Short mmCIF file of C-alpha atoms in Angstrom, two decimals:
data_model
loop_
_atom_site.label_atom_id
_atom_site.label_comp_id
_atom_site.label_asym_id
_atom_site.label_seq_id
_atom_site.Cartn_x
_atom_site.Cartn_y
_atom_site.Cartn_z
CA MET A 1 -3.62 -28.14 -14.70
CA MET A 2 -2.10 -24.65 -14.26
CA PRO A 3 0.43 -24.53 -11.40
CA ARG A 4 -0.67 -22.52 -8.39
CA ILE A 5 1.04 -19.15 -8.15
CA LEU A 6 1.35 -17.10 -4.94
CA GLY A 7 2.01 -13.42 -5.04
CA LEU A 8 3.77 -11.84 -2.03
CA ASP A 9 3.98 -8.14 -1.42
CA ILE A 10 6.59 -7.52 1.30
CA GLY A 11 6.19 -4.03 2.74
CA GLY A 12 7.77 -2.30 5.67
CA ALA A 13 4.62 -2.54 7.75
CA ASN A 14 2.47 -5.25 6.14
CA LEU A 15 2.80 -8.64 4.43
CA LYS A 16 0.18 -9.29 1.75
CA ALA A 17 -0.45 -12.46 -0.20
CA ALA A 18 -2.83 -13.72 -2.87
CA THR A 19 -2.90 -16.58 -5.31
CA HIS A 20 -3.58 -16.09 -9.01
CA ASP A 21 -6.80 -18.14 -8.69
CA GLU A 22 -8.09 -15.90 -5.86
CA GLN A 23 -8.49 -18.88 -3.60
CA PHE A 24 -6.01 -17.67 -1.01
CA ILE A 25 -5.89 -14.10 0.31
CA HIS A 26 -3.97 -13.01 3.38
CA SER A 27 -2.81 -9.76 4.93
CA ARG A 28 -1.16 -9.09 8.24
CA PHE A 29 0.61 -6.33 10.10
CA PHE A 30 4.34 -7.04 10.18
CA PRO A 31 6.60 -4.15 11.36
CA LEU A 32 9.80 -5.10 9.53
CA TRP A 33 11.82 -2.51 11.48
CA THR A 34 11.34 -4.52 14.66
CA GLU A 35 10.46 -8.02 13.45
CA SER A 36 12.91 -8.54 10.59
CA ARG A 37 14.49 -11.62 12.38
CA HIS A 38 11.10 -13.35 12.04
CA LEU A 39 10.49 -12.63 8.37
CA ALA A 40 11.50 -16.00 7.02
CA ALA A 41 9.40 -17.91 9.56
CA THR A 42 6.38 -15.66 8.96
CA LEU A 43 6.66 -16.08 5.16
CA ALA A 44 7.16 -19.81 5.53
CA ALA A 45 3.88 -20.06 7.45
CA ILE A 46 2.01 -18.08 4.73
CA ILE A 47 3.54 -20.23 1.97
CA ASP A 48 2.64 -23.41 3.86
CA LYS A 49 -1.00 -22.39 3.94
CA ALA A 50 -1.13 -21.33 0.28
CA LYS A 51 0.84 -24.37 -1.05
CA PRO A 52 2.01 -22.73 -4.26
CA ASP A 53 4.11 -24.24 -7.07
CA PHE A 54 5.65 -20.84 -7.84
CA VAL A 55 6.06 -17.66 -5.83
CA GLY A 56 6.20 -14.16 -7.29
CA ILE A 57 7.73 -11.44 -5.06
CA THR A 58 7.38 -7.70 -5.02
CA MET A 59 8.53 -5.37 -2.26
CA THR A 60 8.77 -1.96 -0.58
CA GLY A 61 10.16 -3.18 2.74
CA GLU A 62 13.74 -2.36 1.80
CA LEU A 63 13.03 1.27 2.97
CA ALA A 64 12.58 0.12 6.58
CA ASP A 65 15.07 1.84 8.83
CA CYS A 66 16.38 -1.40 10.24
CA PHE A 67 18.48 -1.57 7.09
CA GLU A 68 21.47 0.67 6.52
CA SER A 69 20.56 1.02 2.81
CA LYS A 70 18.00 -0.07 0.26
CA GLN A 71 20.56 -2.37 -1.22
CA ALA A 72 21.01 -4.10 2.12
CA GLY A 73 17.22 -4.25 2.51
CA VAL A 74 16.67 -5.89 -0.85
CA ARG A 75 19.38 -8.44 -0.20
CA PHE A 76 17.97 -9.28 3.22
CA ILE A 77 14.42 -9.68 1.92
CA CYS A 78 15.52 -11.82 -0.96
CA ASP A 79 17.57 -14.09 1.25
CA GLN A 80 14.68 -14.45 3.72
CA VAL A 81 12.27 -15.40 0.87
CA VAL A 82 14.72 -18.12 -0.28
CA SER A 83 15.00 -19.42 3.28
CA ALA A 84 11.20 -19.49 3.61
CA VAL A 85 10.57 -21.26 0.32
CA GLY A 86 13.53 -23.61 0.61
CA THR A 87 14.36 -23.71 -3.09
CA HIS A 88 15.63 -21.18 -5.71
CA GLU A 89 13.83 -22.59 -8.72
CA SER A 90 10.27 -21.68 -7.90
CA ILE A 91 10.88 -18.00 -6.90
CA PHE A 92 10.57 -15.02 -9.24
CA PHE A 93 11.29 -11.45 -8.12
CA TYR A 94 9.51 -8.65 -9.99
CA ARG A 95 11.49 -5.63 -11.20
CA THR A 96 10.50 -2.08 -12.04
CA ASP A 97 11.57 -2.63 -15.66
CA GLY A 98 8.81 -5.25 -15.96
CA LYS A 99 11.31 -8.13 -15.96
CA TRP A 100 11.89 -10.96 -13.51
CA SER A 101 14.93 -11.96 -11.51
CA ALA A 102 15.73 -15.43 -10.30
CA ALA A 103 16.78 -15.77 -6.71
CA ASP A 104 20.45 -16.02 -7.53
CA GLN A 105 20.35 -12.81 -9.55
CA CYS A 106 18.71 -10.58 -6.98
CA HIS A 107 21.84 -9.08 -5.50
CA HIS A 108 22.82 -7.72 -8.95
CA HIS A 109 19.41 -6.15 -9.61
CA TRP A 110 18.64 -4.52 -6.24
CA ARG A 111 17.84 -1.09 -7.73
CA THR A 112 15.04 -2.44 -9.91
CA LEU A 113 13.75 -4.79 -7.21
CA ALA A 114 13.36 -1.98 -4.71
CA ALA A 115 9.87 -0.45 -4.42
CA SER A 116 8.55 -2.59 -7.22
CA ASN A 117 5.02 -3.24 -6.04
CA TRP A 118 3.51 -0.10 -7.75
CA HIS A 119 4.93 -1.21 -11.11
CA ALA A 120 3.53 -4.75 -10.79
CA LEU A 121 0.13 -3.32 -9.96
CA ALA A 122 0.28 -0.81 -12.82
CA SER A 123 1.31 -3.40 -15.36
CA PHE A 124 -1.51 -5.71 -14.47
CA ALA A 125 -4.06 -2.92 -14.29
CA ALA A 126 -2.99 -1.42 -17.63
CA ALA A 127 -3.44 -4.78 -19.32
CA GLN A 128 -7.10 -4.78 -18.22
CA THR A 129 -7.78 -1.70 -20.40
CA ASN A 130 -5.34 -1.82 -23.27
CA HIS A 131 -6.29 1.41 -25.07
CA GLY A 132 -6.61 5.08 -24.15
CA TYR A 133 -5.44 6.83 -20.99
CA GLN A 134 -6.42 5.90 -17.40
CA LEU A 135 -5.35 6.77 -13.93
CA LEU A 136 -4.64 4.01 -11.43
CA ILE A 137 -5.06 5.09 -7.80
CA ASP A 138 -4.16 2.68 -4.97
CA VAL A 139 -5.03 4.15 -1.55
CA GLY A 140 -3.25 2.00 1.00
CA SER A 141 -2.82 2.06 4.75
CA THR A 142 0.48 3.95 4.52
CA THR A 143 0.80 5.48 1.08
CA THR A 144 -1.22 6.42 -2.05
CA ASP A 145 0.03 5.59 -5.54
CA ILE A 146 -1.26 7.70 -8.45
CA ILE A 147 -0.06 6.03 -11.67
CA PRO A 148 -0.88 7.15 -15.24
CA LEU A 149 -1.59 4.38 -17.74
CA ALA A 150 -1.55 4.58 -21.46
CA ASN A 151 -2.50 1.99 -24.10
CA GLY A 152 -1.96 -1.05 -21.93
CA GLN A 153 1.27 0.14 -20.26
CA PRO A 154 2.28 2.21 -17.23
CA LEU A 155 2.99 5.68 -18.60
CA SER A 156 5.45 6.48 -15.78
CA ASN A 157 9.17 5.87 -16.26
CA LEU A 158 9.91 7.13 -12.76
CA LEU A 159 11.56 4.12 -11.17
CA GLU A 160 12.86 5.79 -7.96
CA ASP A 161 10.42 6.66 -5.22
CA VAL A 162 12.09 10.06 -4.70
CA ASP A 163 11.17 10.94 -8.28
CA ARG A 164 7.63 9.68 -7.88
CA LEU A 165 7.31 11.89 -4.75
CA LYS A 166 8.46 14.95 -6.71
CA LEU A 167 5.73 14.63 -9.35
CA GLY A 168 2.89 13.49 -7.12
CA GLN A 169 2.75 9.87 -8.25
CA LEU A 170 3.57 8.77 -4.70
CA VAL A 171 1.84 10.44 -1.80
CA TYR A 172 3.16 9.31 1.58
CA CYS A 173 -0.21 9.37 3.29
CA GLY A 174 -2.65 6.57 3.82
CA MET A 175 -5.82 5.39 5.57
CA GLU A 176 -4.28 4.07 8.76
CA ARG A 177 -0.67 4.83 9.62
CA THR A 178 -0.26 8.55 8.95
CA PRO A 179 0.15 10.60 12.17
CA ILE A 180 -2.53 13.29 12.27
CA CYS A 181 0.00 15.85 13.46
CA ALA A 182 1.76 15.40 10.06
CA LEU A 183 -1.40 16.55 8.31
CA LEU A 184 -2.69 19.37 10.50
CA SER A 185 -1.13 21.90 12.83
CA GLU A 186 -4.47 22.99 14.35
CA CYS A 187 -8.16 22.12 14.28
CA LYS A 188 -11.35 24.00 14.81
CA ILE A 189 -13.26 22.45 17.71
CA ASP A 190 -16.60 24.04 18.77
CA GLY A 191 -15.64 27.15 16.81
CA GLU A 192 -12.18 27.59 18.46
CA MET A 193 -8.84 26.90 16.76
CA ILE A 194 -6.67 24.63 18.91
CA PRO A 195 -3.07 23.54 18.00
CA LEU A 196 -2.21 19.85 17.93
CA ALA A 197 0.41 18.26 20.09
CA ARG A 198 3.26 17.23 17.80
CA GLU A 199 3.36 13.74 19.14
CA LEU A 200 2.26 10.35 17.85
CA PHE A 201 -0.98 10.17 19.84
CA ALA A 202 -3.27 9.34 16.96
CA THR A 203 -3.22 8.39 13.25
CA THR A 204 -5.52 8.54 10.24
CA LEU A 205 -6.97 5.15 11.35
CA ASP A 206 -8.61 6.90 14.35
CA ALA A 207 -10.03 9.68 12.17
CA PHE A 208 -11.48 7.26 9.60
CA LEU A 209 -12.97 5.09 12.32
CA LEU A 210 -14.92 8.14 13.53
CA THR A 211 -15.95 9.22 10.03
CA GLY A 212 -17.18 5.71 9.23
CA ASP A 213 -14.74 5.19 6.37
CA LEU A 214 -13.12 2.27 8.25
CA GLN A 215 -14.81 -0.32 10.46
CA GLY A 216 -13.68 -1.05 13.96
CA ASN A 217 -11.70 -4.20 14.74
CA SER A 218 -11.05 -5.15 18.35
CA HIS A 219 -8.28 -7.56 17.23
CA ASN A 220 -6.33 -4.78 15.45
CA LEU A 221 -3.80 -3.38 17.92
CA ASN A 222 -1.71 -1.61 15.30
CA THR A 223 -2.57 1.81 16.64
CA ALA A 224 -0.66 4.72 18.12
CA ASP A 225 -1.10 3.47 21.71
CA GLY A 226 -1.40 -0.27 21.09
CA ARG A 227 -5.06 -0.36 22.13
CA PRO A 228 -7.77 -1.74 19.84
CA ALA A 229 -8.94 -0.01 16.65
CA ILE A 230 -12.42 0.70 18.03
CA LEU A 231 -14.41 3.91 18.35
CA SER A 232 -13.92 4.45 22.09
CA CYS A 233 -10.10 4.09 21.83
CA ALA A 234 -10.02 6.22 18.66
CA HIS A 235 -11.90 8.95 20.59
CA ALA A 236 -9.32 8.78 23.32
CA ARG A 237 -6.36 8.91 21.00
CA LEU A 238 -7.75 11.96 19.13
CA ALA A 239 -8.52 13.76 22.39
CA ARG A 240 -4.94 13.20 23.60
CA SER A 241 -3.66 14.81 20.40
CA PHE A 242 -4.92 18.03 21.93
CA CYS A 243 -3.65 17.26 25.45
CA GLN A 244 -7.26 16.70 26.54
CA CYS A 245 -8.49 14.05 28.98
CA PRO A 246 -10.68 11.80 26.88
CA GLY A 247 -13.41 11.79 29.51
CA LEU A 248 -13.81 15.59 29.23
CA TRP A 249 -14.68 15.54 25.53
CA GLU A 250 -17.76 13.98 23.95
CA GLU A 251 -17.46 12.05 20.72
CA GLU A 252 -18.86 15.09 18.92
CA GLN A 253 -15.62 16.99 19.61
CA THR A 254 -13.40 14.25 18.32
CA ARG A 255 -15.66 13.75 15.30
CA GLN A 256 -15.03 17.34 14.36
CA ILE A 257 -11.29 16.57 14.41
CA ALA A 258 -11.85 13.45 12.35
CA MET A 259 -13.71 15.27 9.61
CA GLN A 260 -10.93 17.89 9.36
CA VAL A 261 -8.32 15.10 9.11
CA LYS A 262 -10.32 13.46 6.36
CA GLN A 263 -10.54 16.75 4.46
CA ALA A 264 -6.76 17.19 4.78
CA VAL A 265 -6.15 13.74 3.32
CA ILE A 266 -8.63 14.41 0.48
CA ALA A 267 -6.98 17.72 -0.28
CA LEU A 268 -3.48 16.16 -0.37
CA ILE A 269 -4.49 13.34 -2.64
CA THR A 270 -6.57 15.58 -4.90
CA GLU A 271 -3.70 18.00 -5.40
CA ALA A 272 -1.38 15.13 -6.36
CA ILE A 273 -3.99 13.69 -8.78
CA ASN A 274 -4.36 17.02 -10.54
CA ARG A 275 -0.58 17.31 -10.92
CA VAL A 276 -0.34 13.84 -12.43
CA ILE A 277 -3.28 14.49 -14.83
CA GLN A 278 -1.60 17.78 -15.99
CA SER A 279 1.55 15.81 -16.83
CA MET A 280 -0.27 13.31 -19.07
CA PRO A 281 -0.41 13.78 -22.88
CA GLU A 282 -4.18 13.41 -22.71
CA PRO A 283 -6.69 13.48 -19.86
CA PRO A 284 -7.64 10.06 -18.44
CA THR A 285 -11.01 8.63 -19.39
CA HIS A 286 -11.51 7.13 -15.96
CA ILE A 287 -9.90 6.21 -12.66
CA MET A 288 -9.09 2.61 -11.74
CA GLY A 289 -9.36 2.54 -7.98
CA THR A 290 -8.04 -0.03 -5.51
CA GLY A 291 -6.41 -0.39 -2.11
CA ALA A 292 -7.67 -0.47 1.48
CA GLY A 293 -9.05 3.06 1.05
CA VAL A 294 -10.77 2.65 -2.27
CA SER A 295 -14.01 3.73 -0.67
CA LEU A 296 -12.50 7.18 -0.08
CA LEU A 297 -12.18 7.94 -3.80
CA PRO A 298 -15.75 9.18 -4.36
CA ALA A 299 -15.11 11.84 -1.71
CA LEU A 300 -12.42 13.40 -3.93
CA GLU A 301 -15.14 14.81 -6.12
CA LEU A 302 -13.23 14.38 -9.33
CA SER A 303 -15.04 14.70 -12.63
CA LEU A 304 -14.03 11.25 -13.69
CA GLU A 305 -15.68 7.87 -13.52
CA ILE A 306 -14.26 5.67 -10.76
CA ARG A 307 -14.07 1.94 -11.52
CA GLN A 308 -13.46 -0.51 -8.74
CA TRP A 309 -12.00 -3.11 -11.04
CA LEU A 310 -11.00 -5.68 -8.43
CA PRO A 311 -13.32 -7.60 -6.10
CA LYS A 312 -13.69 -6.05 -2.65
CA ASP A 313 -11.62 -8.76 -0.93
CA LEU A 314 -8.73 -8.38 -3.33
CA ALA A 315 -8.47 -4.58 -3.24
CA PRO A 316 -6.44 -4.39 0.04
CA VAL A 317 -3.89 -6.90 -1.31
CA ALA A 318 -3.90 -5.65 -4.90
CA PRO A 319 -0.11 -5.60 -5.54
CA ALA A 320 0.19 -9.21 -4.23
CA TYR A 321 -2.57 -10.34 -6.55
CA ALA A 322 -1.08 -8.34 -9.41
CA VAL A 323 2.36 -9.89 -9.09
CA ALA A 324 0.75 -13.35 -9.04
CA LYS A 325 -1.16 -12.57 -12.25
CA CYS A 326 1.92 -11.04 -13.91
CA LEU A 327 3.90 -14.21 -13.08
CA GLU A 328 1.07 -16.38 -14.45
CA GLN A 329 1.34 -14.51 -17.74
CA TYR A 330 5.10 -14.84 -17.78
CA LEU A 331 5.00 -18.58 -17.05
CA ASN A 332 2.39 -19.13 -19.72
CA ARG A 333 4.76 -17.65 -22.24
CA THR A 334 7.91 -19.30 -21.05
CA LEU A 335 6.54 -22.78 -20.14
CA ALA A 336 4.41 -23.15 -23.25
#
């Protein structure tokens, strides 16, 4: 019987987990910048539910501003994982060179362990279509990854996020956590242009709730004001972004705002996609879409087929599932 493999994607705002057999899927908000002292216990609870034989780790949480440097962040996360699992032997950390580090090697490989989740996802996705050129687009809650694939391999050799930002392969904008005042400076409401307050009153989550691209969730309190992610509260948050009392605007006014936020996100991602495509040796034959915002991709109106290559429940935790599958392939080779 194949050992059970758990993939963990440890981000700055979310923890995502999935087993290689798709029998365990988990995602939760975890603000590392305020909750880092609870990381080991939280991971231990997830691991206890999944009951894996091996654990594959990828991360982006080292960028959280509770750490003085990425190196310090990687070391902290690795140490917390070891504490959660309780043994070194069953843990494998994914690197941006496609290799693996054992727990006792992590401190020496921090640069390739940092921000490794996009590479794990790209490696797994590329193996699903091992010829020609494709474009992998992962629209998450915080960021969007746009990764060129070629003949079964990630085409990108940009291993630092700052380089990926430069060429459009990383867009720091997502479906939930992006402040709307970072996207727009003014909106047209009932035919009149009104400037936004440059304050964290509302995020893209509120806009996409009103456009219908996201569904409300009364248990989700990960919003700008800590109130539920439901339509009435989203309306209030968007109204306050214009210094308006929520009771003095109808939902029609805030829906106008939401549509303009959506268009700003679409324009930002579309521009980055076109830049990435122009850098490829050949145009991609299709887009492989995934992430919490995969449903947004048809709105980009690109002249490319969009393939949702992962089941709906796996798309929001795609990097976690990918690192589990990559580790499965590695163990099959090494344990055979």
